[in-house]
Structures are given as C-alpha cells and as structure tokens.
Coordinates of C-alpha atoms in Angstrom, one line a residue:
M1 CA 129.9 101.3 112.0
E2 CA 126.4 101.6 111.4
I3 CA 124.9 105.1 111.7
L4 CA 121.1 104.4 113.1
M5 CA 118.8 107.5 111.2
P6 CA 115.5 107.2 112.6
E7 CA 112.4 105.9 110.7
P8 CA 110.6 108.4 108.0
Q9 CA 107.5 109.6 109.5
I10 CA 104.2 109.4 106.5
Y11 CA 101.6 111.5 107.4
V12 CA 99.3 109.6 105.9
E13 CA 95.9 110.6 107.7
R14 CA 93.7 113.4 106.7
T15 CA 91.0 115.7 108.4
L16 CA 89.0 118.7 106.9
A17 CA 88.8 122.2 108.6
I18 CA 86.8 124.3 107.8
I19 CA 86.7 128.4 108.8
K20 CA 83.2 129.3 109.7
P21 CA 81.7 132.6 108.1
D22 CA 81.7 134.9 111.3
V23 CA 85.6 134.3 111.7
I24 CA 87.1 134.2 108.3
G25 CA 88.8 137.6 109.0
K26 CA 91.0 135.4 111.4
E27 CA 92.0 132.9 108.7
E28 CA 95.6 133.9 108.5
E29 CA 96.1 133.6 112.9
I30 CA 93.7 130.5 112.5
E31 CA 96.3 129.0 110.0
D32 CA 99.4 129.8 111.7
L33 CA 98.3 128.2 114.4
I34 CA 96.9 125.0 112.4
L35 CA 100.6 125.0 110.6
R36 CA 102.4 125.8 114.4
S37 CA 100.5 122.7 115.9
G38 CA 102.2 119.9 113.8
F39 CA 99.4 120.1 110.9
H40 CA 100.3 120.4 106.4
I41 CA 97.3 121.9 104.5
I42 CA 97.2 119.7 101.9
Q43 CA 94.4 121.6 100.2
K44 CA 92.5 125.0 100.3
R45 CA 89.3 127.2 99.0
K46 CA 87.5 130.1 100.0
L47 CA 83.5 129.1 98.7
Q48 CA 80.3 129.8 99.8
L49 CA 77.9 127.1 100.6
S50 CA 73.9 127.7 99.2
P51 CA 71.4 126.4 102.6
E52 CA 71.0 123.1 100.7
Q53 CA 74.6 122.3 100.6
C54 CA 75.0 122.9 104.0
S55 CA 71.6 120.8 104.6
N56 CA 73.4 118.0 102.8
F57 CA 77.1 118.8 104.6
Y58 CA 75.5 118.2 107.4
A59 CA 72.4 115.9 106.8
E60 CA 73.7 113.7 109.6
Q61 CA 72.0 116.6 111.8
F62 CA 68.8 116.7 110.2
G63 CA 65.6 116.5 112.4
K64 CA 67.6 118.3 115.1
V65 CA 66.4 121.9 116.8
F66 CA 69.2 123.4 115.4
F67 CA 69.7 122.4 111.9
P68 CA 68.2 125.2 110.1
N69 CA 70.0 127.8 112.3
L70 CA 73.2 126.2 111.6
T71 CA 72.2 125.8 108.2
A72 CA 71.4 129.6 107.9
Y73 CA 74.5 130.5 109.6
M74 CA 76.6 128.2 107.4
S75 CA 75.1 129.7 104.5
S76 CA 75.1 133.1 105.7
G77 CA 79.0 134.0 103.8
P78 CA 81.9 132.5 102.8
I79 CA 84.5 129.5 104.4
I80 CA 87.7 128.7 103.9
A81 CA 88.0 125.3 103.7
M82 CA 91.1 123.2 104.1
V83 CA 92.2 119.8 104.6
L84 CA 94.6 119.2 107.3
A85 CA 97.4 116.0 107.0
R86 CA 99.0 114.9 109.8
N87 CA 99.8 111.9 112.1
C88 CA 96.7 111.1 113.6
A89 CA 94.9 113.9 112.0
V90 CA 91.7 113.7 113.0
S91 CA 92.1 113.1 117.1
Y92 CA 94.5 116.0 117.6
W93 CA 92.6 118.2 114.9
K94 CA 89.3 117.7 117.5
E95 CA 91.7 118.1 120.4
L96 CA 93.1 121.5 119.2
L97 CA 89.1 122.6 117.9
G98 CA 87.7 122.0 121.9
P99 CA 84.2 121.2 122.6
S100 CA 81.8 121.4 120.1
N101 CA 80.3 124.1 123.0
S102 CA 82.2 128.0 122.8
L103 CA 80.9 128.8 125.9
R104 CA 81.8 125.1 127.6
A105 CA 85.3 125.7 125.5
R106 CA 85.9 128.6 127.4
I107 CA 85.7 127.1 130.9
T108 CA 86.8 123.3 130.3
H109 CA 89.8 123.9 127.3
P110 CA 90.5 127.7 127.6
H111 CA 93.2 127.8 124.9
S112 CA 91.1 125.9 122.1
L113 CA 90.3 127.1 119.0
R114 CA 86.5 127.3 119.4
A115 CA 87.2 128.6 123.3
L116 CA 89.5 131.6 121.0
Y117 CA 87.2 131.8 118.1
G118 CA 83.8 130.8 118.9
T119 CA 80.7 133.2 120.2
D120 CA 78.3 130.2 121.2
E121 CA 76.5 126.4 120.9
L122 CA 76.0 127.5 117.3
R123 CA 78.4 130.2 116.2
N124 CA 81.9 127.9 117.7
G125 CA 84.0 129.7 114.5
L126 CA 85.5 126.6 112.9
H127 CA 84.5 122.4 111.8
G128 CA 86.3 119.5 112.5
S129 CA 85.7 115.9 111.1
L130 CA 84.4 113.5 113.8
S131 CA 85.9 110.0 112.2
I132 CA 88.3 109.1 109.7
S133 CA 85.6 107.8 107.6
S134 CA 83.4 111.3 108.3
A135 CA 86.5 112.9 106.9
E136 CA 86.8 111.3 103.6
K137 CA 83.1 112.1 103.1
E138 CA 83.2 115.7 103.8
I139 CA 86.7 116.1 101.9
R140 CA 85.1 114.5 99.2
F141 CA 82.3 116.6 99.0
I142 CA 84.3 119.8 99.5
F143 CA 86.7 119.3 97.5
P144 CA 85.0 116.7 94.9
E145 CA 88.7 116.4 92.6
A146 CA 90.9 115.2 95.8
I147 CA 92.2 111.7 95.4
L148 CA 91.5 109.7 98.2
E149 CA 92.6 106.6 98.2
P150 CA 93.1 104.3 101.2
V151 CA 97.2 104.9 102.2
P152 CA 98.8 101.7 103.9
T153 CA 99.8 102.2 107.3
G154 CA 101.9 100.8 109.7
Q155 CA 103.3 97.4 108.1
R156 CA 101.1 97.8 105.1
A157 CA 103.4 100.7 104.1
R158 CA 106.9 98.9 105.4
D159 CA 106.2 96.4 102.9
Y160 CA 104.8 99.0 100.5
L161 CA 108.5 100.7 100.9
N162 CA 110.0 97.4 101.3
L163 CA 108.5 95.9 97.6
Y164 CA 108.1 98.8 95.3
V165 CA 110.2 102.4 96.3
K166 CA 113.2 101.1 97.5
P167 CA 114.2 98.2 94.0
T168 CA 113.0 101.5 91.8
L169 CA 115.4 104.1 93.7
L170 CA 118.3 101.3 94.2
A171 CA 117.8 101.0 90.5
G172 CA 117.8 104.9 89.7
L173 CA 121.2 105.7 91.8
T174 CA 123.0 102.6 90.5
A175 CA 122.1 103.5 86.8
L176 CA 123.2 106.9 87.7
C177 CA 126.4 105.7 89.2
K178 CA 127.1 103.7 86.6
E179 CA 126.9 106.9 84.2
K180 CA 129.3 108.9 85.7
P181 CA 128.5 111.7 84.1
A182 CA 131.2 114.3 83.5
D183 CA 129.5 117.2 84.8
P184 CA 126.5 116.0 87.3
M185 CA 125.2 119.7 87.6

C-alpha cells in the first residue's frame, strides 16, 4: 500500500515590510498579525533613515507633490524593516496592507493594516513592495548583506530537488544505515 504524502511547500517569494515611525509602538501587535497571516519573518532590523536615504529609497516618487512630506515623515523617527516570506508574499502582503490611503482603507478594507494603524493619505502606518522586482531592490537597500538569488519555482524547483537534493539525501541515509552505530544517540 502506497502512502500519499502532500507535496512540501517551498516559500520562495519575499517582500519588504516597514513599520513606519508613527506606529512603531504597535510593533508586537503588527508582527503578531503578520505571523498569524502565514508569513515568516526572515530578517528584521530597527533603523532610522536620513532624509537623503529616504529620498533614495523613494526615488520613484521623486517629483510628486507629496515627496518632500514623505521623506520628512519617513526620516522623523526609527522604523522597523522586515523581510517577509511565504507563497505569493508580495500579493498577500499588499492585500493585508489594504489601500495606501488609510482614509479610503477604512471604508473599503476596514480590517486591513492601513485601516487599523494609518491616520491619513501620507501616514498610512506601513510600507509594502509593489512587485517582486521592487521587493528585491528594496530588500537590498535596507538589508545590503541579504543574499537574494534567483530561487527556482515550479518545475525548475522540482527538477533541482530531484537532481541535487534527493540523491545527496539518499546517499547519506544509505551510508548511515550501513554504519549501524552501536549507540545511535
């Protein structure tokens, strides 16, 4: 009789989450919501960005009316930056955050993090990457020591496991069985 086991899930997608200066006091509460939503916190750090660093981080927003206020707000105090991982991390994190305008979020997504912790259009409490490519760029900015390499997904991941991981495990376990240690513990 063959036992059917579910295929293991490999969480390969990562995204950047930032708890902004005005809600840093709610860090534990927010982290608990993140973990209960199925995310794993891979890396975390508390830091304070200078106005210049904020300008570089939000370079894509340069020229917009709110840009000076955004950089002043983001450099006004410490932030908590986290690398979150799970299947479809970017889209799930965006869904959990809700609309960027906290006032709109309260109406359309009342249980979203921005509805719960944001105060207005600018002070929305949390940051989330918009795409996988922006997540990689932002993670490298905040965590320059992070190793982000292309991780295979789908069939490429299964091929990698079959070609490299399974043979190594099989060889190691076979060698262990042949040893038959007197005291395995």
